[in-house]
């Protein structure tokens, strides 16, 4: 059985036991989090829309962290303009424990 959830402006296809990195949720390591925005559930029969309005996905928070640095370099030819910037995105790693359909 799998579910499609939406969080942080992105959609994830998850099954029980999966570990995924989502946008920072603001919860501490070891806490539980529930995803209410379930878009679809698949497995024996596919359900979406009104069939999954009460479905939830439960997960445990494994860690909070930051991804690898991405270098952003802006340059315009013949004007002497260049700008170097770095960015590290925050994330929360969660382990899917239960899909309530």
GROMACS .gro file of C-alpha atoms in nm:
model
  101
    1UNK     CA    1   0.000   0.000   0.000
    2UNK     CA    2   0.123   0.350  -0.081
    3UNK     CA    3  -0.001   0.705  -0.040
    4UNK     CA    4   0.065   1.034  -0.215
    5UNK     CA    5   0.099   1.320   0.033
    6UNK     CA    6   0.156   1.693  -0.013
    7UNK     CA    7   0.373   1.896   0.223
    8UNK     CA    8   0.596   2.198   0.176
    9UNK     CA    9   0.466   2.263  -0.174
   10UNK     CA   10   0.577   1.921  -0.300
   11UNK     CA   11   0.416   1.580  -0.342
   12UNK     CA   12   0.568   1.253  -0.219
   13UNK     CA   13   0.478   0.890  -0.291
   14UNK     CA   14   0.534   0.702   0.037
   15UNK     CA   15   0.492   0.353   0.179
   16UNK     CA   16   0.525   0.229   0.537
   17UNK     CA   17   0.891   0.221   0.640
   18UNK     CA   18   1.006   0.483   0.388
   19UNK     CA   19   1.242   0.760   0.501
   20UNK     CA   20   1.192   1.089   0.317
   21UNK     CA   21   1.328   1.443   0.347
   22UNK     CA   22   1.060   1.712   0.348
   23UNK     CA   23   1.076   2.088   0.390
   24UNK     CA   24   1.149   2.192   0.750
   25UNK     CA   25   0.848   2.120   0.974
   26UNK     CA   26   0.962   2.281   1.299
   27UNK     CA   27   0.930   1.968   1.515
   28UNK     CA   28   1.202   1.810   1.726
   29UNK     CA   29   1.375   1.474   1.675
   30UNK     CA   30   1.174   1.183   1.816
   31UNK     CA   31   0.832   1.352   1.788
   32UNK     CA   32   0.546   1.223   1.577
   33UNK     CA   33   0.393   1.416   1.289
   34UNK     CA   34   0.068   1.354   1.099
   35UNK     CA   35   0.020   1.447   0.734
   36UNK     CA   36  -0.347   1.526   0.668
   37UNK     CA   37  -0.314   1.634   0.307
   38UNK     CA   38  -0.338   1.290   0.142
   39UNK     CA   39  -0.402   1.312  -0.233
   40UNK     CA   40  -0.428   0.944  -0.324
   41UNK     CA   41  -0.397   0.593  -0.186
   42UNK     CA   42  -0.295   0.296  -0.396
   43UNK     CA   43  -0.241  -0.074  -0.354
   44UNK     CA   44  -0.521  -0.324  -0.413
   45UNK     CA   45  -0.753  -0.045  -0.528
   46UNK     CA   46  -0.667   0.312  -0.619
   47UNK     CA   47  -0.855   0.586  -0.430
   48UNK     CA   48  -0.841   0.962  -0.477
   49UNK     CA   49  -1.050   1.273  -0.423
   50UNK     CA   50  -1.348   1.236  -0.188
   51UNK     CA   51  -1.251   0.874  -0.108
   52UNK     CA   52  -0.939   0.987   0.081
   53UNK     CA   53  -1.064   1.303   0.256
   54UNK     CA   54  -1.031   1.139   0.603
   55UNK     CA   55  -0.703   0.958   0.531
   56UNK     CA   56  -0.385   1.045   0.722
   57UNK     CA   57  -0.021   0.939   0.719
   58UNK     CA   58   0.172   0.912   1.047
   59UNK     CA   59   0.550   0.955   1.068
   60UNK     CA   60   0.833   0.981   1.321
   61UNK     CA   61   1.087   1.263   1.294
   62UNK     CA   62   1.436   1.119   1.254
   63UNK     CA   63   1.642   1.437   1.220
   64UNK     CA   64   1.653   1.801   1.120
   65UNK     CA   65   1.937   1.933   0.907
   66UNK     CA   66   2.059   2.121   0.604
   67UNK     CA   67   2.139   1.993   0.257
   68UNK     CA   68   2.466   2.039   0.068
   69UNK     CA   69   2.560   2.390  -0.034
   70UNK     CA   70   2.447   2.506  -0.376
   71UNK     CA   71   2.655   2.784  -0.535
   72UNK     CA   72   2.454   3.056  -0.709
   73UNK     CA   73   2.671   3.260  -0.946
   74UNK     CA   74   2.531   3.555  -1.141
   75UNK     CA   75   2.734   3.711  -1.421
   76UNK     CA   76   2.671   3.970  -1.690
   77UNK     CA   77   2.920   3.993  -1.974
   78UNK     CA   78   3.115   4.312  -2.050
   79UNK     CA   79   2.982   4.505  -1.748
   80UNK     CA   80   3.205   4.378  -1.470
   81UNK     CA   81   2.903   4.245  -1.280
   82UNK     CA   82   2.934   3.916  -1.096
   83UNK     CA   83   2.780   3.795  -0.772
   84UNK     CA   84   2.853   3.471  -0.587
   85UNK     CA   85   2.609   3.340  -0.330
   86UNK     CA   86   2.555   3.010  -0.149
   87UNK     CA   87   2.241   2.840  -0.020
   88UNK     CA   88   2.173   2.546   0.211
   89UNK     CA   89   1.810   2.435   0.236
   90UNK     CA   90   1.670   2.318   0.572
   91UNK     CA   91   1.496   1.980   0.583
   92UNK     CA   92   1.326   1.737   0.821
   93UNK     CA   93   1.384   1.363   0.770
   94UNK     CA   94   1.080   1.153   0.861
   95UNK     CA   95   1.011   0.779   0.866
   96UNK     CA   96   0.660   0.676   0.759
   97UNK     CA   97   0.508   0.452   1.026
   98UNK     CA   98   0.141   0.412   0.932
   99UNK     CA   99  -0.103   0.490   0.651
  100UNK     CA  100  -0.458   0.532   0.779
  101UNK     CA  101  -0.692   0.486   0.484
   0.00000   0.00000   0.00000
